[in-house]
mmCIF file of C-alpha atoms in Angstrom:
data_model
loop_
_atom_site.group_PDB
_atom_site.id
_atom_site.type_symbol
_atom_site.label_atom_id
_atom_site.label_comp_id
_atom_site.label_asym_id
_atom_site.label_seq_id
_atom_site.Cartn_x
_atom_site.Cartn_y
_atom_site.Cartn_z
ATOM 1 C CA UNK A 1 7.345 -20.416 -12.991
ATOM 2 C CA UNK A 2 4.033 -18.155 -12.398
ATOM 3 C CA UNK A 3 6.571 -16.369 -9.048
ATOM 4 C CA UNK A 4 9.137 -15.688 -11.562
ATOM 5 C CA UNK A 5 7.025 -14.248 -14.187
ATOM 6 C CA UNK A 6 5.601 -11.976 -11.735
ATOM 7 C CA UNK A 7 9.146 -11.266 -10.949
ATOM 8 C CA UNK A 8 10.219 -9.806 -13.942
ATOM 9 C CA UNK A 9 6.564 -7.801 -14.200
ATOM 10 C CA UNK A 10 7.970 -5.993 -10.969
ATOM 11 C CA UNK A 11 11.808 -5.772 -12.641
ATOM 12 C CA UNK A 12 9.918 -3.979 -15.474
ATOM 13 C CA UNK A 13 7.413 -1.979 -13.513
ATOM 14 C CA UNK A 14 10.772 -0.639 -11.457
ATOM 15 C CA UNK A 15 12.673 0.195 -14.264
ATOM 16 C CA UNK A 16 9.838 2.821 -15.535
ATOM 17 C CA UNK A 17 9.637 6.362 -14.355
ATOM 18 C CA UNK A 18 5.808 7.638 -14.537
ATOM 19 C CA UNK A 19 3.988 7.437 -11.430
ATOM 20 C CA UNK A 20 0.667 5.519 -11.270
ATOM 21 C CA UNK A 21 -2.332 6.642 -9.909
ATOM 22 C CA UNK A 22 -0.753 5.095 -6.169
ATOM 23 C CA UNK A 23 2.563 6.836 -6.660
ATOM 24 C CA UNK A 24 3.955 3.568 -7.778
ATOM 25 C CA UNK A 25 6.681 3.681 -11.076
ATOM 26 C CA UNK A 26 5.270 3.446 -14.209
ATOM 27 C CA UNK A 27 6.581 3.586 -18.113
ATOM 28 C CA UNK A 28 5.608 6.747 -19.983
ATOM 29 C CA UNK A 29 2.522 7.684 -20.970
ATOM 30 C CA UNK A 30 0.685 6.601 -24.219
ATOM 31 C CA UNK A 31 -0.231 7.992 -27.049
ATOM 32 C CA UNK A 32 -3.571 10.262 -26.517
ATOM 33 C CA UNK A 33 -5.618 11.420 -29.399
ATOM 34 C CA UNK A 34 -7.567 15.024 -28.519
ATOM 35 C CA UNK A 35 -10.929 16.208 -30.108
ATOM 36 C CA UNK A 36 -10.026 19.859 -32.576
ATOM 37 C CA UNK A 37 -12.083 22.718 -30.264
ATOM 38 C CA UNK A 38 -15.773 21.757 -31.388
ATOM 39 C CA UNK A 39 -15.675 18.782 -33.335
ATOM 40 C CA UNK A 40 -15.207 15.110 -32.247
ATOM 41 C CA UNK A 41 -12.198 13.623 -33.467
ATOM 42 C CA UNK A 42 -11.722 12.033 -36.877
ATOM 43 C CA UNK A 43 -10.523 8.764 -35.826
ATOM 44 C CA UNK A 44 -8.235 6.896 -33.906
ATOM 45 C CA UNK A 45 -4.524 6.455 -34.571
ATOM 46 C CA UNK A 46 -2.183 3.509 -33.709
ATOM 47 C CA UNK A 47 -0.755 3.908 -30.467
ATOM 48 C CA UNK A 48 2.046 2.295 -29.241
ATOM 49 C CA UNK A 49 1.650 0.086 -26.323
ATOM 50 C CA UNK A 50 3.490 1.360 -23.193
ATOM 51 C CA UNK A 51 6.730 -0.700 -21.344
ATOM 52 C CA UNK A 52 4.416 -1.420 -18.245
ATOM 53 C CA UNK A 53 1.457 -3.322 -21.132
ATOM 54 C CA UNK A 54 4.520 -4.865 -23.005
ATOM 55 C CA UNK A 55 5.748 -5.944 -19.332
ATOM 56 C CA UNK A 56 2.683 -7.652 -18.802
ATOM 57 C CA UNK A 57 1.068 -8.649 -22.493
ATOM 58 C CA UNK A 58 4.683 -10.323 -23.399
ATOM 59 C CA UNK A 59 4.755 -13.074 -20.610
ATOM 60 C CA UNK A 60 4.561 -16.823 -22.143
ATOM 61 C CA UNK A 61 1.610 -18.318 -21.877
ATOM 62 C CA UNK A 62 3.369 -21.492 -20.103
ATOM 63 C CA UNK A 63 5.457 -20.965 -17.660
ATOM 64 C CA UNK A 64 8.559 -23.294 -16.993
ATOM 65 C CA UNK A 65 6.625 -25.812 -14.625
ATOM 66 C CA UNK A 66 3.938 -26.233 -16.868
ATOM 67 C CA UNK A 67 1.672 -23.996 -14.765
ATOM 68 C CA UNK A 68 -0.204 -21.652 -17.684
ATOM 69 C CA UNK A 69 0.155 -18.352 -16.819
ATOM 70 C CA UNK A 70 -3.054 -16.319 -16.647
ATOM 71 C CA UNK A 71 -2.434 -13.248 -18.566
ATOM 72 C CA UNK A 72 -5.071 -11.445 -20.936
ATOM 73 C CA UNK A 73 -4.762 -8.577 -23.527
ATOM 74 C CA UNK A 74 -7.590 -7.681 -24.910
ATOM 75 C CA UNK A 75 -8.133 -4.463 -27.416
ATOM 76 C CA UNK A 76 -11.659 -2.677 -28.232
ATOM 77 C CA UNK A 77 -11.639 -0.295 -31.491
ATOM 78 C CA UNK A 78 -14.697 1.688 -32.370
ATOM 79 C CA UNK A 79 -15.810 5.022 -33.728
ATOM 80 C CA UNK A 80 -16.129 6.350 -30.326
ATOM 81 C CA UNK A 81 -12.728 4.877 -27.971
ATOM 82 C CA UNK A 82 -9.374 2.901 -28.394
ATOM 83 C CA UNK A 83 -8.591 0.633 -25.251
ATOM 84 C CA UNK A 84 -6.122 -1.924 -24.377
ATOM 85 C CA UNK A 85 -6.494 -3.876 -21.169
ATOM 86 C CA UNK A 86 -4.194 -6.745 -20.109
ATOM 87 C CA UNK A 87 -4.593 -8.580 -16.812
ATOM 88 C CA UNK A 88 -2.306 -10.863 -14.979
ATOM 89 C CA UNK A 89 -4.326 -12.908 -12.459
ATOM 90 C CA UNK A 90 -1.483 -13.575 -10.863
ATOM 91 C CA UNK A 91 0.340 -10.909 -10.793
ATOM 92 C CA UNK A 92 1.576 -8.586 -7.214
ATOM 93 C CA UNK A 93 -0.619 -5.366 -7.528
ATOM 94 C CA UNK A 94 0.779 -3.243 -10.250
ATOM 95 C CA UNK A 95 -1.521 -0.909 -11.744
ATOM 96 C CA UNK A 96 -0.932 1.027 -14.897
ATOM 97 C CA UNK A 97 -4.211 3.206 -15.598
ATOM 98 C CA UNK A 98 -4.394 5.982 -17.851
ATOM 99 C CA UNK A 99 -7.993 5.803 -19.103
ATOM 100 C CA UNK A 100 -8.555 9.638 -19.208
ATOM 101 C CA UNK A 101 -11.157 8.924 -16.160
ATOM 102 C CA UNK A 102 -8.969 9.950 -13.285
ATOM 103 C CA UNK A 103 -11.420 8.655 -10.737
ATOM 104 C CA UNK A 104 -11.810 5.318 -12.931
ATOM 105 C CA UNK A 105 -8.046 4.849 -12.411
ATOM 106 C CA UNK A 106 -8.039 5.429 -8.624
ATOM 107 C CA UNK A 107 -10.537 2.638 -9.161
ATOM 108 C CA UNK A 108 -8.151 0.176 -11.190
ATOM 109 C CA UNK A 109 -5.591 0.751 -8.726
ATOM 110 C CA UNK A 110 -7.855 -0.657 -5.990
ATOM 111 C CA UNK A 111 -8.625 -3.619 -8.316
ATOM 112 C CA UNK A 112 -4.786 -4.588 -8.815
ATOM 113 C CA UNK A 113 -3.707 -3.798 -5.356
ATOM 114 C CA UNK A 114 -6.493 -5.551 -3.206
ATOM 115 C CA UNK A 115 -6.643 -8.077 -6.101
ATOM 116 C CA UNK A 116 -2.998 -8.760 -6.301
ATOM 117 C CA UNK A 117 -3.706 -8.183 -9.873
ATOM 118 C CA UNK A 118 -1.183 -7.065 -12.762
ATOM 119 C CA UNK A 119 -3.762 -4.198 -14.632
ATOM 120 C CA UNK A 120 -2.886 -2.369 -17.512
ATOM 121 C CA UNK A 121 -5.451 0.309 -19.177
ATOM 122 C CA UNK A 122 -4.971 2.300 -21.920
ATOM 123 C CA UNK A 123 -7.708 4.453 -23.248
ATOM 124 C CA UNK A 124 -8.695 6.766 -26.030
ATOM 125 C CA UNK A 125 -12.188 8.066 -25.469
ATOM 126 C CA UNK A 126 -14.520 10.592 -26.691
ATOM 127 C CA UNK A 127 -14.099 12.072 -23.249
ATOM 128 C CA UNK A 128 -15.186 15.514 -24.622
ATOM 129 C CA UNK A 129 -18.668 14.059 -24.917
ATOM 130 C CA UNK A 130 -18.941 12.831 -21.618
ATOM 131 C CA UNK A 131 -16.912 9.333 -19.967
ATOM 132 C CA UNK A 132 -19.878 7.166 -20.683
ATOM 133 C CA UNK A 133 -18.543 5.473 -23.831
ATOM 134 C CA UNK A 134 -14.819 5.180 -22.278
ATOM 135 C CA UNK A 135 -15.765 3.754 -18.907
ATOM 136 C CA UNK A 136 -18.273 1.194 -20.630
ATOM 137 C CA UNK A 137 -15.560 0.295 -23.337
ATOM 138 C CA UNK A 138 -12.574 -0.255 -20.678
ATOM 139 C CA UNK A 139 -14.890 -2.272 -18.264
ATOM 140 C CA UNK A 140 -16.126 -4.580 -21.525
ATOM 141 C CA UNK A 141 -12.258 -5.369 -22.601
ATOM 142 C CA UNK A 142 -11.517 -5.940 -18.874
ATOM 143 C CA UNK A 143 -14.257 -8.876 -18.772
ATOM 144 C CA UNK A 144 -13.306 -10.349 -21.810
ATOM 145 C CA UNK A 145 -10.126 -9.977 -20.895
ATOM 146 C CA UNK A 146 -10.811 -11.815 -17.000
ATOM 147 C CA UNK A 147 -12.777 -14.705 -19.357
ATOM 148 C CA UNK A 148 -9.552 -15.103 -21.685
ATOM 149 C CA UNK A 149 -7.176 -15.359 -18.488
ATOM 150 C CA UNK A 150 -9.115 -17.737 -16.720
ATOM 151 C CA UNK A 151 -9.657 -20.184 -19.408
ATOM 152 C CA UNK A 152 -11.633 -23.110 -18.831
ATOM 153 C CA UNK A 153 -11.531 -21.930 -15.095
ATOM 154 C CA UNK A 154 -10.315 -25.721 -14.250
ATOM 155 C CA UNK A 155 -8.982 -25.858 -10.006
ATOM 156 C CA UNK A 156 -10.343 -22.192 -9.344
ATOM 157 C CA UNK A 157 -12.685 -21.943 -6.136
ATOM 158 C CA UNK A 158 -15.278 -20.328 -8.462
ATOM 159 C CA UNK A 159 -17.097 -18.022 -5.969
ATOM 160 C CA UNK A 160 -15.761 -15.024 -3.966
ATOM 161 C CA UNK A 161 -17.617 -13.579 -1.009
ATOM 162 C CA UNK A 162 -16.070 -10.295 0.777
ATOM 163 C CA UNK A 163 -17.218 -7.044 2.865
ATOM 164 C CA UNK A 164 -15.291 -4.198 2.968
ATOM 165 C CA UNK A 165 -15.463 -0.940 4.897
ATOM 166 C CA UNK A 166 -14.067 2.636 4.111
ATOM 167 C CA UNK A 167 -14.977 4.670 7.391
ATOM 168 C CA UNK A 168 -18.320 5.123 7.721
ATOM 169 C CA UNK A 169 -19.317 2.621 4.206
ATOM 170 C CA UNK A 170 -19.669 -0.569 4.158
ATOM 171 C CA UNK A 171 -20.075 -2.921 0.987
ATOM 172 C CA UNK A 172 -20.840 -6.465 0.254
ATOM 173 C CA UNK A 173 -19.789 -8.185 -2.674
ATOM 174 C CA UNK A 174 -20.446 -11.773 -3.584
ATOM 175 C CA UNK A 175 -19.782 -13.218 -7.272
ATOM 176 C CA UNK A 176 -19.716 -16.547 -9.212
ATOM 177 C CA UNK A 177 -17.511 -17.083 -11.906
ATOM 178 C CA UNK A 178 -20.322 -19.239 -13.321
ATOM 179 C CA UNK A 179 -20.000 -18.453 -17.163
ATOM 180 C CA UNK A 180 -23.656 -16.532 -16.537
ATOM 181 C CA UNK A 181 -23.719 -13.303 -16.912
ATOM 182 C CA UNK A 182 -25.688 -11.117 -14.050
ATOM 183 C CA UNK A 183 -25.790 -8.227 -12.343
ATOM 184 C CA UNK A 184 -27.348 -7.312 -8.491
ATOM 185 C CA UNK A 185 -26.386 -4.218 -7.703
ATOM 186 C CA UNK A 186 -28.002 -1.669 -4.372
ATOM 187 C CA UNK A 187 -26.146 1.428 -4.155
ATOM 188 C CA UNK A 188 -27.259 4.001 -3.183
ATOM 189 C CA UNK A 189 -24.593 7.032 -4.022
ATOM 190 C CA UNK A 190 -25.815 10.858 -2.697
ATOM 191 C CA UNK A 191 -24.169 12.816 -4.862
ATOM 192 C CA UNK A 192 -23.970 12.947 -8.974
ATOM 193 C CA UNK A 193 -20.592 13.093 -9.524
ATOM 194 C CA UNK A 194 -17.275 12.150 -7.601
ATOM 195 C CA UNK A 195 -15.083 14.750 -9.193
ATOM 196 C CA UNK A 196 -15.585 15.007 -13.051
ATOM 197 C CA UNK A 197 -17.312 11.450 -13.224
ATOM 198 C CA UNK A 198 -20.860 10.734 -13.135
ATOM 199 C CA UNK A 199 -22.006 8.137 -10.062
ATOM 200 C CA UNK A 200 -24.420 6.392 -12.179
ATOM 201 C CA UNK A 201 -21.043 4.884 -13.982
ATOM 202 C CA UNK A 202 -20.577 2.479 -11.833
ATOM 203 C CA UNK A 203 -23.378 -0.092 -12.032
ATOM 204 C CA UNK A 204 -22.753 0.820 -15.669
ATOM 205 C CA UNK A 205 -19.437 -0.408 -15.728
ATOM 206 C CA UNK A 206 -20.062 -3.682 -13.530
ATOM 207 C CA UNK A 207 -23.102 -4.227 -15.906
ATOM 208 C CA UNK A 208 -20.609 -4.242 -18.619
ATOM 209 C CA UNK A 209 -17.816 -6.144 -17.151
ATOM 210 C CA UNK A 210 -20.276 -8.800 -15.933
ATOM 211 C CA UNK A 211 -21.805 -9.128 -19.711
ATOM 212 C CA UNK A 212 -17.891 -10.132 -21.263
ATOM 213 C CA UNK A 213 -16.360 -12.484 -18.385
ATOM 214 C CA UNK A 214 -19.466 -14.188 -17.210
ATOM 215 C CA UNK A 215 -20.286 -13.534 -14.068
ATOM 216 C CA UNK A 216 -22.634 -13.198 -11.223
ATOM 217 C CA UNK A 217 -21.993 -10.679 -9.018
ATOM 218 C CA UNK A 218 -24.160 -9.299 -6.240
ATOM 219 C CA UNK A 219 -23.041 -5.779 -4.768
ATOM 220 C CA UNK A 220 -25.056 -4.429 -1.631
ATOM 221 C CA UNK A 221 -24.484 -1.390 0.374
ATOM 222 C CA UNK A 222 -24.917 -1.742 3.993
ATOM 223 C CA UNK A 223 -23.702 1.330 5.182
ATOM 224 C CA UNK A 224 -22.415 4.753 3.576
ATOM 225 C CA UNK A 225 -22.707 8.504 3.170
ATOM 226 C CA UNK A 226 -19.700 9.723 1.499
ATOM 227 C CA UNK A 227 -19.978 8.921 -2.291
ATOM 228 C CA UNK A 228 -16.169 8.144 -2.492
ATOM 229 C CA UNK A 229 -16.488 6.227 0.409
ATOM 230 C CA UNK A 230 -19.105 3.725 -1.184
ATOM 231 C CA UNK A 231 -17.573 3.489 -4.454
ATOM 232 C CA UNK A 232 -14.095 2.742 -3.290
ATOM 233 C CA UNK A 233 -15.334 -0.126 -0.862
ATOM 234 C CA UNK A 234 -17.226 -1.427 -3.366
ATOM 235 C CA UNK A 235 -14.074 -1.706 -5.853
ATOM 236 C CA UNK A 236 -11.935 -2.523 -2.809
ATOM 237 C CA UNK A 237 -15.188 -5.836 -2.138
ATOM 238 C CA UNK A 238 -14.680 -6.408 -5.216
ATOM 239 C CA UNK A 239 -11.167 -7.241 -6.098
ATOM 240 C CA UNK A 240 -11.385 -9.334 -3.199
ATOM 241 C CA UNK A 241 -13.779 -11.763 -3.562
ATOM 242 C CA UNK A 242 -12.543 -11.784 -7.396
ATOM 243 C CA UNK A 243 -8.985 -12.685 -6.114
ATOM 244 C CA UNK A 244 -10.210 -15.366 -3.940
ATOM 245 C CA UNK A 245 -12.843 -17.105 -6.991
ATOM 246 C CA UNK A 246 -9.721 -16.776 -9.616
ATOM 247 C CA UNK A 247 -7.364 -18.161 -6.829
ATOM 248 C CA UNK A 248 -6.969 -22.392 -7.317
ATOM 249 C CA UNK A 249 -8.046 -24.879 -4.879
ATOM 250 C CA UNK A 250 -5.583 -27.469 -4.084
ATOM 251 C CA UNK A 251 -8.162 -29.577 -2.741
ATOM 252 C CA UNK A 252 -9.740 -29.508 -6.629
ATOM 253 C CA UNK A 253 -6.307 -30.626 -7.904
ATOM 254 C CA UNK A 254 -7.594 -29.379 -11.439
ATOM 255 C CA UNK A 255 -11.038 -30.060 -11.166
ATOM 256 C CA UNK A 256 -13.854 -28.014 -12.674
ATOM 257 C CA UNK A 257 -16.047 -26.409 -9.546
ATOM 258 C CA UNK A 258 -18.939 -27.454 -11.233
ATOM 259 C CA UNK A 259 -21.631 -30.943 -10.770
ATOM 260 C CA UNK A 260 -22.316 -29.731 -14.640
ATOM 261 C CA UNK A 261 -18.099 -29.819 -15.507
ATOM 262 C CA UNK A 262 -18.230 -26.639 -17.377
ATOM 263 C CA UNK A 263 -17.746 -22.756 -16.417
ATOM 264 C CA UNK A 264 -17.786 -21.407 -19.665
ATOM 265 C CA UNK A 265 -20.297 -20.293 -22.110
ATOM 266 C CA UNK A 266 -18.530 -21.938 -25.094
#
């Protein structure tokens, strides 16, 4: 069953002995490649794929019941990163980030914990550029890897709707998982950077995720002053109206949510 295959992703998240971003257990680290002092490097080597991905990426893709379980690994290979992302939609909040972005893991862990996703990231990058190709890259194999989970999106509600506040900021997020590919987003950040990574990243990386799992999404500031602040409600908005549009509607009883019958681009 989906409950018991979440089970034994927390068995295996317990067992590991790196802490996540949240403090939470985690599996060691991957792999990292490192640019020689002045010169990008010359390519990518095979990495091994930590316990907490295995945990996740090695979960059947039919559970006992019947029920398919909605789990996605996805891996991007170019001349300028190496990522693996896997997703379990229904998973309890486990987040295993290591995307050499440490603000762009705080992130993830806000997607899998107000999500009640399963998110794995691993990440390569040619960080010593800047994080523009990395965050781009992650957030691309994240859609595509949200598309592959949901399948044919058959019983889901479809939409997701949710405001959330962080002190003083407050952020609305509304999405579709309509199979059409858009992006609305009004924030309006103060500063440049939070930490080492550049503001103007986000709406990049929604842009991207958007373009793989087709979806509309619609991101509005209504209050905020503190950059964090913004950002993290907006991630925090976000993982919850996506956890309600992947979540199934009994009263659909398998039905697509859609007077067309199709939520998919294919």
């Amino acid at each position: 069953m989906v409950a018991q295959a979440a089970l034994s992703l927390q068995s295996a998240f317990r067992s590991s002995s790196v802490a996540s971003t949240s403090g939470r257990p985690w599996s060691a680290p991957p792999l990292r490649l490192t640019a020689p002092a002045g010169r990008p490097a010359a390519g990518s080597e095979r990495r091994r794929m930590s316990a907490a991905v295995q945990a996740v990426a090695a979960q059947p893709s039919v559970a006992t019941n019947g029920t398919p379980v909605r789990v996605a690994t996805v891996t991007r290979q170019t001349k300028e990163t190496n990522v693996k992302v896997t997703i379990n939609l229904d998973g309890t909040g486990k987040c295993h980030s290591k995307s050499q972005i440490p603000f762009l893991d705080h992130m993830m862990d806000q997607l899998a914990s107000h999500g009640l996703f399963d998110v794995a990231v691993e990440a390569e990058g040619d960080t010593w550029i800047d994080d523009h190709h990395t965050n781009e890259d992650i957030a691309l194999a994240l859609g595509t890897a949200l598309a592959q989970a949901l399948g044919d999106r058959k019983g889901i509600h479809r939409f997701g709707d949710f405001t959330a506040p962080l002190d003083e900021a407050l952020v609305h997020v509304v999405l579709d998982l309509s199979g059409r590919p858009h992006l609305s987003c009004n924030l309006e950040i103060p500063t440049e950077r939070i930490g080492s990574y550049e503001t103007q990243l986000v709406e990049h990386f929604f842009q991207s995720l958007v373009n793989t799992s087709g979806m509309t999404l619609h991101i509005r500031q209504l209050a905020g002053k503190n950059s964090h602040h913004i950002v993290e409600a907006t991630f925090k908005a976000f993982a919850r109206a996506l956890r309600h549009a992947c979540e199934t509607d009994p009263r659909r009883a398998g039905t697509i949510a859609s007077s067309k019958g199709v939520l998919t681009q294919q």
